[in-house]
């Protein structure tokens, strides 16, 4: 039944609602993430369940009667419904997540605790597929393609796509430009897929040998008191006071623990027996002895400090200049320990401080030798960087500067002992050696992420935060150091054993032999390191290219990865030198919109970065087209709110010769994040499904005007369909981008309706078509909010649709600009002049009624004006009523409404209804998160019976936003 171009399942159907819920479940608790997430940090990994579904649906044929007839004994393919249910089972969805989610929400609303997890089955990635299912899947795929189809990911990053495809027994090719990422792919996909659990005993054996050797060499530098183990050493960066010369520890506060009844804080001692100390001593106070006011008093705030010696300001410029001159030092001010009584804190002892000095002296002795032997990194941090705030501003100019001397000694000792271990393991283990050594080398990456001057102490979670709790090099005024002799690498080995064991177990259990059989499921994984624009693959050799490319300017992977690269090329590089052949990661060929590479071009740097990204993505897609079979499928996962990102991605696909057949939005938002009043973010990943474009038969030129109707219709149909699957807000806008690009791609080349400066036809930019799609969605959502398609007025429409689209008071400037244009040709400056929004630092914020208040001199301008005789814009009237209600009470608001006749005004009432529908009706501990929601609630309850108020949602109070602790995922 092989055809020239089999239609695949993802072109007709993808279970977006189920995948959205399961993707959020997968990320619902840091301790319950897939084991791949714990092996080595990589940024922006896709959920495994979504990756598996897209990879699989891109090669499974769509259901047909012919398919059912070809497998008459397989109930899984007998009907279309059974076939679709089978895909869900193959990716681990063994129940009804939509019904489960509704049951959980209902129980939460009622305050009822459910038995179990509410779904009736484990997270999808935990469910192993039976061998009979794998065998049937392979039979269906061979019948469709003539052989098992190869799945390739040219920009594989953290490995979610290749891992998910390999688990199902599909041949996989995983490539990444970055040597660190390629190493993660080898360790997390190739080795466990081909070696499985067989390596675990040797990983444990040789890991313990390595850890013990490191401990023996380092324990003199980490002395312990009797009956205690060290959880963390807690440090502060410090500078000399510019007036007294005495050392100033730059503490943001002095708390170590805030738990009621168990408070702990540090107190500075600046003089002893009336004699001033050149450097402060530290005393740790517990419980009632804590001076809470002093504990909450910062020495450094917003980059400026106050000297504890003369209470005068130390300017931020002085602190930076001192740091850049190499005069910023580090001072140990507390030690977190475990004793028989539990976790507590003590001040550093003279023994602790002497050990710190001894470690620095030892590093100084051995530093030159280690540098010559390739143990310590010697590379400078490149001048071209997007993350300057974390290093160059405070004197961190080399990658080694991120570590104190003792931390560098710890990491260097591991590197040296690993180098010594390599020949021993190779001699004893033979062909198993490389796999064991590769996994052991990853312990270093874990240690680097949890032990540097960028790791910190979390007083709320009472544990450490890793370096990359955020995707940058943010400078830490205070930081936490792991106990480097006994605790750090023994913990890293435990983490490695758990992560590798979990990865291998999930693979081995999927397709495991039936009872009595011994035929292990074969898996073929190829990992390559190089440019995605020049793959080591033959023409037409891949059936499904399934990729999650870099997201424009979201993450500068190469810049971040350098932190690991400079160390790992001295450990992993001994095993795979081709992965680490350059001094640093390859930024010139990285497909990201990186303005730092064009800093010398001044104002044009962003424009050139965008063009560079588009050029590189076009090259990557063109190479994908080369290696893709003529009947193959390209699936692209993409998440970005900015129109420029979609414009460049779309242009790359079009120019490389692809058509976009369909698209699917899958909501991958972290389930426990509070969708309330602060900053909006796009949370859906859009799956674009593409095919090679055939040459057009005619030479007729197609212009945007010719296909405008098709674009608008495609956008409206997509939005109508996807909002029923729980896609809303900014994600609903994004869900229309795929269908819009699809219309363009089917007619490409398409020309703009506006000629260039010389009067010649110019190719259409995708953004021109995306603007039409946004206009359609604005009309659709306006009608839903106020019950009519007609516009109210431009300002009112913007406020309604901003709340509806973003569900947040603050959102990105670029997205606000696009919405303003779609609403009625407005721009953000007009909205700012009308006191609808304020703008700062690339963000736009909707103003509250109080913030919109106009003084008498400005009473003729849009805004809140209680004494106005009339209002040009309905939103001004509504906000004025809300302001009066808040300040003077509801009776005063009623008099205002009566005076203007608003209790019977259709435009006013429909706007109230729209705001009631659009503004998040969320409470925390009974208080409205968005105050306007509460004011509207009361106003409508008292005076507007016709306004239907949606149910309010009570949310749990926010906890500390920093999720990572000592034993959490990276």
Short mmCIF file of N, CA, C and O in Angstrom, two decimals, residues 164-271:
data_model
loop_
_atom_site.label_atom_id
_atom_site.label_comp_id
_atom_site.label_asym_id
_atom_site.label_seq_id
_atom_site.Cartn_x
_atom_site.Cartn_y
_atom_site.Cartn_z
N UNK A 164 12.36 10.69 22.45
CA UNK A 164 10.99 10.18 22.34
C UNK A 164 10.84 9.27 21.13
O UNK A 164 10.16 8.24 21.19
N UNK A 165 11.47 9.62 20.00
CA UNK A 165 11.38 8.79 18.80
C UNK A 165 12.15 7.49 18.98
O UNK A 165 11.67 6.42 18.58
N UNK A 166 13.32 7.56 19.58
CA UNK A 166 14.12 6.36 19.80
C UNK A 166 13.42 5.40 20.74
O UNK A 166 13.51 4.17 20.58
N UNK A 167 12.72 5.93 21.71
CA UNK A 167 12.01 5.06 22.66
C UNK A 167 11.03 4.15 21.93
O UNK A 167 10.82 3.01 22.34
N UNK A 168 10.44 4.64 20.86
CA UNK A 168 9.48 3.86 20.10
C UNK A 168 10.14 3.00 19.03
O UNK A 168 9.46 2.41 18.18
N UNK A 169 11.46 2.93 19.06
CA UNK A 169 12.18 2.05 18.16
C UNK A 169 12.40 2.60 16.77
O UNK A 169 12.75 1.85 15.86
N UNK A 170 12.23 3.91 16.57
CA UNK A 170 12.45 4.50 15.26
C UNK A 170 13.92 4.87 15.08
O UNK A 170 14.56 5.35 16.03
N UNK A 171 14.49 4.67 13.89
CA UNK A 171 15.86 5.14 13.65
C UNK A 171 15.93 6.65 13.81
O UNK A 171 15.08 7.38 13.29
N UNK A 172 16.95 7.12 14.51
CA UNK A 172 17.02 8.53 14.89
C UNK A 172 18.39 9.11 14.52
O UNK A 172 19.42 8.46 14.72
N UNK A 173 18.37 10.33 14.00
CA UNK A 173 19.58 11.12 13.83
C UNK A 173 19.39 12.42 14.61
O UNK A 173 18.41 13.14 14.41
N UNK A 174 20.33 12.70 15.53
CA UNK A 174 20.25 13.90 16.36
C UNK A 174 21.51 14.72 16.16
O UNK A 174 22.63 14.21 16.34
N UNK A 175 21.36 15.96 15.79
CA UNK A 175 22.50 16.83 15.52
C UNK A 175 22.37 18.12 16.31
O UNK A 175 21.27 18.63 16.53
N UNK A 176 23.49 18.67 16.71
CA UNK A 176 23.49 20.04 17.25
C UNK A 176 24.85 20.66 17.00
O UNK A 176 25.88 19.98 17.01
N UNK A 177 24.84 21.96 16.75
CA UNK A 177 26.07 22.70 16.51
C UNK A 177 26.92 22.77 17.76
O UNK A 177 28.16 22.75 17.70
N UNK A 178 26.29 22.84 18.91
CA UNK A 178 26.96 23.09 20.17
C UNK A 178 27.54 21.78 20.73
O UNK A 178 26.82 20.79 20.87
N UNK A 179 28.82 21.80 21.08
CA UNK A 179 29.45 20.60 21.60
C UNK A 179 28.87 20.12 22.91
O UNK A 179 28.82 18.92 23.19
N UNK A 180 28.43 21.06 23.75
CA UNK A 180 27.80 20.67 25.01
C UNK A 180 26.48 19.96 24.74
O UNK A 180 26.19 18.91 25.31
N UNK A 181 25.67 20.52 23.83
CA UNK A 181 24.40 19.89 23.48
C UNK A 181 24.62 18.52 22.85
O UNK A 181 23.91 17.55 23.16
N UNK A 182 25.60 18.41 21.94
CA UNK A 182 25.88 17.11 21.32
C UNK A 182 26.28 16.09 22.37
O UNK A 182 25.92 14.91 22.26
N UNK A 183 27.01 16.52 23.39
CA UNK A 183 27.38 15.61 24.48
C UNK A 183 26.16 15.17 25.26
O UNK A 183 26.04 13.99 25.66
N UNK A 184 25.23 16.09 25.51
CA UNK A 184 23.99 15.74 26.20
C UNK A 184 23.20 14.72 25.37
O UNK A 184 22.61 13.78 25.91
N UNK A 185 23.19 14.91 24.05
CA UNK A 185 22.48 13.97 23.18
C UNK A 185 23.12 12.58 23.23
O UNK A 185 22.41 11.57 23.27
N UNK A 186 24.42 12.54 23.23
CA UNK A 186 25.11 11.25 23.28
C UNK A 186 24.85 10.56 24.63
O UNK A 186 24.56 9.35 24.68
N UNK A 187 24.93 11.33 25.71
CA UNK A 187 24.77 10.75 27.04
C UNK A 187 23.32 10.43 27.37
O UNK A 187 23.04 9.47 28.09
N UNK A 188 22.39 11.24 26.84
CA UNK A 188 20.99 11.09 27.22
C UNK A 188 20.16 10.29 26.24
O UNK A 188 19.08 9.82 26.59
N UNK A 189 20.66 10.13 25.00
CA UNK A 189 19.88 9.40 23.99
C UNK A 189 20.66 8.20 23.47
O UNK A 189 20.25 7.06 23.62
N UNK A 190 21.83 8.45 22.86
CA UNK A 190 22.54 7.36 22.19
C UNK A 190 22.98 6.26 23.15
O UNK A 190 22.72 5.07 22.92
N UNK A 191 23.69 6.63 24.22
CA UNK A 191 24.24 5.61 25.11
C UNK A 191 23.15 4.81 25.82
O UNK A 191 23.16 3.57 25.79
N UNK A 192 22.15 5.45 26.46
CA UNK A 192 21.10 4.63 27.09
C UNK A 192 20.26 3.85 26.09
O UNK A 192 19.76 2.77 26.41
N UNK A 193 20.10 4.37 24.86
CA UNK A 193 19.31 3.65 23.86
C UNK A 193 20.01 2.39 23.39
O UNK A 193 19.37 1.38 23.06
N UNK A 194 21.33 2.42 23.35
CA UNK A 194 22.08 1.27 22.83
C UNK A 194 22.67 0.40 23.92
O UNK A 194 22.89 -0.80 23.72
N UNK A 195 22.92 0.98 25.10
CA UNK A 195 23.53 0.21 26.20
C UNK A 195 22.55 -0.10 27.32
O UNK A 195 22.75 -1.05 28.08
N UNK A 196 21.54 0.73 27.47
CA UNK A 196 20.50 0.47 28.46
C UNK A 196 21.03 0.41 29.88
O UNK A 196 22.01 1.07 30.25
N UNK A 197 20.38 -0.42 30.69
CA UNK A 197 20.72 -0.54 32.11
C UNK A 197 21.99 -1.33 32.36
O UNK A 197 22.47 -1.40 33.50
N UNK A 198 22.55 -1.92 31.32
CA UNK A 198 23.76 -2.74 31.50
C UNK A 198 24.92 -1.93 32.06
O UNK A 198 25.83 -2.50 32.69
N UNK A 199 24.93 -0.63 31.84
CA UNK A 199 26.06 0.20 32.30
C UNK A 199 25.98 0.58 33.77
O UNK A 199 26.98 1.03 34.34
N UNK A 200 24.81 0.45 34.36
CA UNK A 200 24.62 0.96 35.73
C UNK A 200 25.65 0.40 36.72
O UNK A 200 26.24 1.17 37.49
N UNK A 201 25.89 -0.91 36.78
CA UNK A 201 26.87 -1.40 37.77
C UNK A 201 28.25 -0.76 37.61
O UNK A 201 28.90 -0.42 38.61
N UNK A 202 28.69 -0.59 36.36
CA UNK A 202 30.01 -0.01 36.15
C UNK A 202 30.03 1.48 36.43
O UNK A 202 31.03 2.03 36.89
N UNK A 203 28.93 2.17 36.13
CA UNK A 203 28.84 3.59 36.48
C UNK A 203 28.95 3.77 37.99
O UNK A 203 29.69 4.66 38.48
N UNK A 204 28.27 2.92 38.73
CA UNK A 204 28.34 3.00 40.20
C UNK A 204 29.75 2.69 40.69
O UNK A 204 30.31 3.40 41.53
N UNK A 205 30.33 1.61 40.17
CA UNK A 205 31.65 1.18 40.63
C UNK A 205 32.70 2.25 40.39
O UNK A 205 33.40 2.69 41.32
N UNK A 206 32.82 2.69 39.14
CA UNK A 206 33.87 3.64 38.81
C UNK A 206 33.52 5.05 39.30
O UNK A 206 34.43 5.84 39.60
N UNK A 207 32.24 5.34 39.43
CA UNK A 207 31.85 6.61 40.01
C UNK A 207 32.28 6.71 41.46
O UNK A 207 32.78 7.76 41.90
N UNK A 208 32.12 5.65 42.20
CA UNK A 208 32.55 5.65 43.60
C UNK A 208 34.06 5.76 43.72
O UNK A 208 34.58 6.42 44.63
N UNK A 209 34.78 5.11 42.81
CA UNK A 209 36.24 5.25 42.81
C UNK A 209 36.63 6.70 42.61
O UNK A 209 37.47 7.26 43.34
N UNK A 210 36.00 7.34 41.62
CA UNK A 210 36.31 8.74 41.30
C UNK A 210 35.96 9.67 42.45
O UNK A 210 36.76 10.54 42.84
N UNK A 211 34.79 9.48 43.02
CA UNK A 211 34.34 10.34 44.12
C UNK A 211 35.26 10.19 45.33
O UNK A 211 35.61 11.19 45.99
N UNK A 212 35.66 8.96 45.63
CA UNK A 212 36.51 8.73 46.81
C UNK A 212 37.87 9.39 46.63
O UNK A 212 38.43 9.97 47.56
N UNK A 213 38.40 9.31 45.40
CA UNK A 213 39.70 9.94 45.15
C UNK A 213 39.63 11.45 45.30
O UNK A 213 40.54 12.09 45.85
N UNK A 214 38.56 12.03 44.80
CA UNK A 214 38.38 13.48 44.94
C UNK A 214 38.26 13.86 46.41
O UNK A 214 38.86 14.83 46.88
N UNK A 215 37.48 13.07 47.16
CA UNK A 215 37.29 13.36 48.59
C UNK A 215 38.61 13.32 49.34
O UNK A 215 38.90 14.22 50.16
N UNK A 216 39.42 12.30 49.09
CA UNK A 216 40.69 12.17 49.81
C UNK A 216 41.59 13.37 49.58
O UNK A 216 42.29 13.82 50.48
N UNK A 217 41.56 13.90 48.38
CA UNK A 217 42.42 15.03 48.06
C UNK A 217 41.91 16.36 48.61
O UNK A 217 42.69 17.30 48.80
N UNK A 218 40.61 16.44 48.86
CA UNK A 218 40.02 17.74 49.20
C UNK A 218 39.57 17.88 50.66
O UNK A 218 39.30 19.00 51.10
N UNK A 219 39.49 16.80 51.40
CA UNK A 219 38.83 16.90 52.72
C UNK A 219 39.59 17.79 53.70
O UNK A 219 38.99 18.38 54.61
N UNK A 220 40.91 17.97 53.47
CA UNK A 220 41.65 18.86 54.38
C UNK A 220 41.20 20.32 54.21
O UNK A 220 41.38 21.14 55.11
N UNK A 221 40.59 20.62 53.07
CA UNK A 221 40.15 21.99 52.81
C UNK A 221 38.69 22.23 53.22
O UNK A 221 38.17 23.32 53.06
N UNK A 222 38.06 21.19 53.76
CA UNK A 222 36.67 21.30 54.22
C UNK A 222 36.54 20.60 55.57
O UNK A 222 35.92 19.55 55.70
N UNK A 223 37.14 21.19 56.61
CA UNK A 223 37.09 20.56 57.94
C UNK A 223 35.67 20.57 58.50
O UNK A 223 34.87 21.47 58.20
N UNK A 224 35.33 19.55 59.28
CA UNK A 224 34.01 19.43 59.89
C UNK A 224 34.12 19.44 61.40
O UNK A 224 35.09 18.91 61.97
N UNK A 225 33.15 20.02 62.07
CA UNK A 225 33.01 19.87 63.50
C UNK A 225 32.40 18.51 63.80
O UNK A 225 31.72 17.91 62.96
N UNK A 226 32.63 18.00 64.97
CA UNK A 226 32.07 16.70 65.35
C UNK A 226 30.54 16.73 65.27
O UNK A 226 29.91 17.69 65.73
N UNK A 227 29.98 15.70 64.67
CA UNK A 227 28.52 15.56 64.66
C UNK A 227 27.79 16.45 63.68
O UNK A 227 26.57 16.60 63.76
N UNK A 228 28.52 17.05 62.71
CA UNK A 228 27.83 17.90 61.75
C UNK A 228 28.29 17.58 60.33
O UNK A 228 29.38 17.05 60.11
N UNK A 229 27.40 17.86 59.41
CA UNK A 229 27.76 17.86 57.99
C UNK A 229 27.37 19.21 57.43
O UNK A 229 26.38 19.81 57.87
N UNK A 230 28.14 19.70 56.48
CA UNK A 230 27.89 21.03 55.93
C UNK A 230 26.93 20.95 54.76
O UNK A 230 27.14 20.17 53.82
N UNK A 231 25.87 21.75 54.81
CA UNK A 231 24.93 21.87 53.70
C UNK A 231 25.44 22.89 52.70
O UNK A 231 25.43 22.66 51.49
N UNK A 232 25.89 24.04 53.20
CA UNK A 232 26.39 25.08 52.32
C UNK A 232 27.18 26.10 53.12
O UNK A 232 26.90 26.36 54.30
N UNK A 233 28.19 26.65 52.47
CA UNK A 233 28.89 27.82 52.98
C UNK A 233 28.28 29.04 52.29
O UNK A 233 28.12 29.06 51.07
N UNK A 234 27.95 30.06 53.06
CA UNK A 234 27.23 31.21 52.51
C UNK A 234 28.13 32.44 52.55
O UNK A 234 28.64 32.82 53.61
N UNK A 235 28.31 33.03 51.37
CA UNK A 235 29.30 34.08 51.17
C UNK A 235 28.64 35.38 50.71
O UNK A 235 27.54 35.37 50.19
N UNK A 236 29.40 36.46 50.87
CA UNK A 236 29.02 37.75 50.30
C UNK A 236 30.20 38.32 49.54
O UNK A 236 31.36 38.17 49.97
N UNK A 237 29.92 38.96 48.41
CA UNK A 237 30.94 39.78 47.78
C UNK A 237 31.14 41.03 48.61
O UNK A 237 30.21 41.50 49.29
N UNK A 238 32.34 41.58 48.59
CA UNK A 238 32.66 42.70 49.47
C UNK A 238 33.62 43.66 48.78
O UNK A 238 34.43 43.27 47.93
N UNK A 239 33.50 44.95 49.15
CA UNK A 239 34.42 45.98 48.65
C UNK A 239 34.87 46.83 49.83
O UNK A 239 34.18 46.91 50.86
N UNK A 240 36.02 47.50 49.73
CA UNK A 240 36.44 48.41 50.79
C UNK A 240 35.54 49.65 50.82
O UNK A 240 35.14 50.16 49.77
N UNK A 241 35.23 50.12 52.00
CA UNK A 241 34.50 51.39 52.11
C UNK A 241 35.38 52.50 51.53
O UNK A 241 36.57 52.59 51.87
N UNK A 242 34.83 53.33 50.65
CA UNK A 242 35.67 54.35 49.99
C UNK A 242 36.19 55.41 50.96
O UNK A 242 37.13 56.13 50.62
N UNK A 243 35.62 55.51 52.14
CA UNK A 243 36.04 56.54 53.09
C UNK A 243 36.91 55.99 54.22
O UNK A 243 37.88 56.61 54.61
N UNK A 244 36.54 54.79 54.72
CA UNK A 244 37.28 54.24 55.86
C UNK A 244 38.26 53.15 55.45
O UNK A 244 39.16 52.81 56.22
N UNK A 245 38.07 52.57 54.26
CA UNK A 245 38.91 51.47 53.82
C UNK A 245 38.54 50.14 54.43
O UNK A 245 39.11 49.10 54.08
N UNK A 246 37.55 50.12 55.33
CA UNK A 246 37.14 48.88 55.98
C UNK A 246 36.23 48.08 55.06
O UNK A 246 35.51 48.64 54.23
N UNK A 247 36.26 46.77 55.22
CA UNK A 247 35.57 45.87 54.28
C UNK A 247 34.06 45.92 54.48
O UNK A 247 33.56 45.76 55.60
N UNK A 248 33.33 46.08 53.37
CA UNK A 248 31.86 46.16 53.41
C UNK A 248 31.28 44.92 52.71
O UNK A 248 31.39 44.79 51.48
N UNK A 249 30.67 43.99 53.44
CA UNK A 249 30.02 42.85 52.81
C UNK A 249 28.70 43.29 52.17
O UNK A 249 27.87 43.93 52.81
N UNK A 250 28.51 42.97 50.92
CA UNK A 250 27.37 43.49 50.15
C UNK A 250 26.17 42.56 50.31
O UNK A 250 25.79 41.81 49.40
N UNK A 251 25.54 42.65 51.46
CA UNK A 251 24.40 41.80 51.80
C UNK A 251 23.10 42.48 51.38
O UNK A 251 22.87 43.66 51.67
N UNK A 252 22.21 41.73 50.69
CA UNK A 252 20.90 42.27 50.33
C UNK A 252 19.95 42.25 51.52
O UNK A 252 18.98 42.99 51.54
N UNK A 253 20.18 41.40 52.48
CA UNK A 253 19.60 41.42 53.82
C UNK A 253 20.42 40.44 54.64
O UNK A 253 21.40 39.87 54.14
N UNK A 254 20.02 40.22 55.88
CA UNK A 254 20.85 39.39 56.76
C UNK A 254 20.13 38.11 57.19
O UNK A 254 20.60 37.38 58.06
N UNK A 255 19.01 37.82 56.55
CA UNK A 255 18.24 36.62 56.89
C UNK A 255 18.92 35.36 56.37
O UNK A 255 19.45 35.33 55.26
N UNK A 256 18.84 34.31 57.17
CA UNK A 256 19.23 32.97 56.75
C UNK A 256 18.02 32.03 56.72
O UNK A 256 17.97 31.10 55.93
N UNK A 257 17.06 32.31 57.60
CA UNK A 257 15.80 31.55 57.61
C UNK A 257 14.73 32.43 58.23
O UNK A 257 14.97 33.09 59.24
N UNK A 258 13.53 32.43 57.61
CA UNK A 258 12.44 33.28 58.08
C UNK A 258 11.29 32.51 58.69
O UNK A 258 10.29 33.11 59.09
N UNK A 259 11.38 31.20 58.75
CA UNK A 259 10.28 30.39 59.27
C UNK A 259 9.89 30.86 60.67
O UNK A 259 10.75 31.00 61.56
N UNK A 260 8.60 31.10 60.87
CA UNK A 260 8.12 31.63 62.15
C UNK A 260 8.53 30.70 63.30
O UNK A 260 8.30 29.49 63.26
N UNK A 261 9.15 31.28 64.31
CA UNK A 261 9.60 30.51 65.47
C UNK A 261 10.95 29.87 65.28
O UNK A 261 11.55 29.39 66.25
N UNK A 262 11.44 29.86 64.04
CA UNK A 262 12.75 29.26 63.76
C UNK A 262 13.65 30.24 63.01
O UNK A 262 14.54 29.84 62.27
N UNK A 263 13.40 31.52 63.23
CA UNK A 263 14.14 32.54 62.50
C UNK A 263 15.65 32.43 62.79
O UNK A 263 16.06 32.14 63.91
N UNK A 264 16.42 32.70 61.74
CA UNK A 264 17.87 32.78 61.88
C UNK A 264 18.36 33.94 61.01
O UNK A 264 17.93 34.09 59.87
N UNK A 265 19.25 34.76 61.59
CA UNK A 265 19.82 35.87 60.83
C UNK A 265 21.26 36.08 61.27
O UNK A 265 21.65 35.68 62.38
N UNK A 266 22.02 36.70 60.41
CA UNK A 266 23.40 37.01 60.74
C UNK A 266 23.48 38.47 61.19
O UNK A 266 22.69 39.31 60.74
N UNK A 267 24.38 38.74 62.10
CA UNK A 267 24.56 40.11 62.59
C UNK A 267 26.03 40.50 62.43
O UNK A 267 26.92 39.72 62.76
N UNK A 268 26.26 41.70 61.89
CA UNK A 268 27.62 42.18 61.71
C UNK A 268 28.19 42.68 63.03
O UNK A 268 27.52 43.40 63.78
N UNK A 269 29.42 42.30 63.28
CA UNK A 269 30.16 42.82 64.44
C UNK A 269 31.30 43.66 63.87
O UNK A 269 32.21 43.13 63.21
N UNK A 270 31.23 44.97 64.09
CA UNK A 270 32.20 45.88 63.47
C UNK A 270 33.26 46.38 64.44
O UNK A 270 34.22 47.03 64.03
N UNK A 271 33.08 46.10 65.71
CA UNK A 271 34.12 46.46 66.68
C UNK A 271 34.09 45.49 67.85
O UNK A 271 33.05 44.90 68.16
#
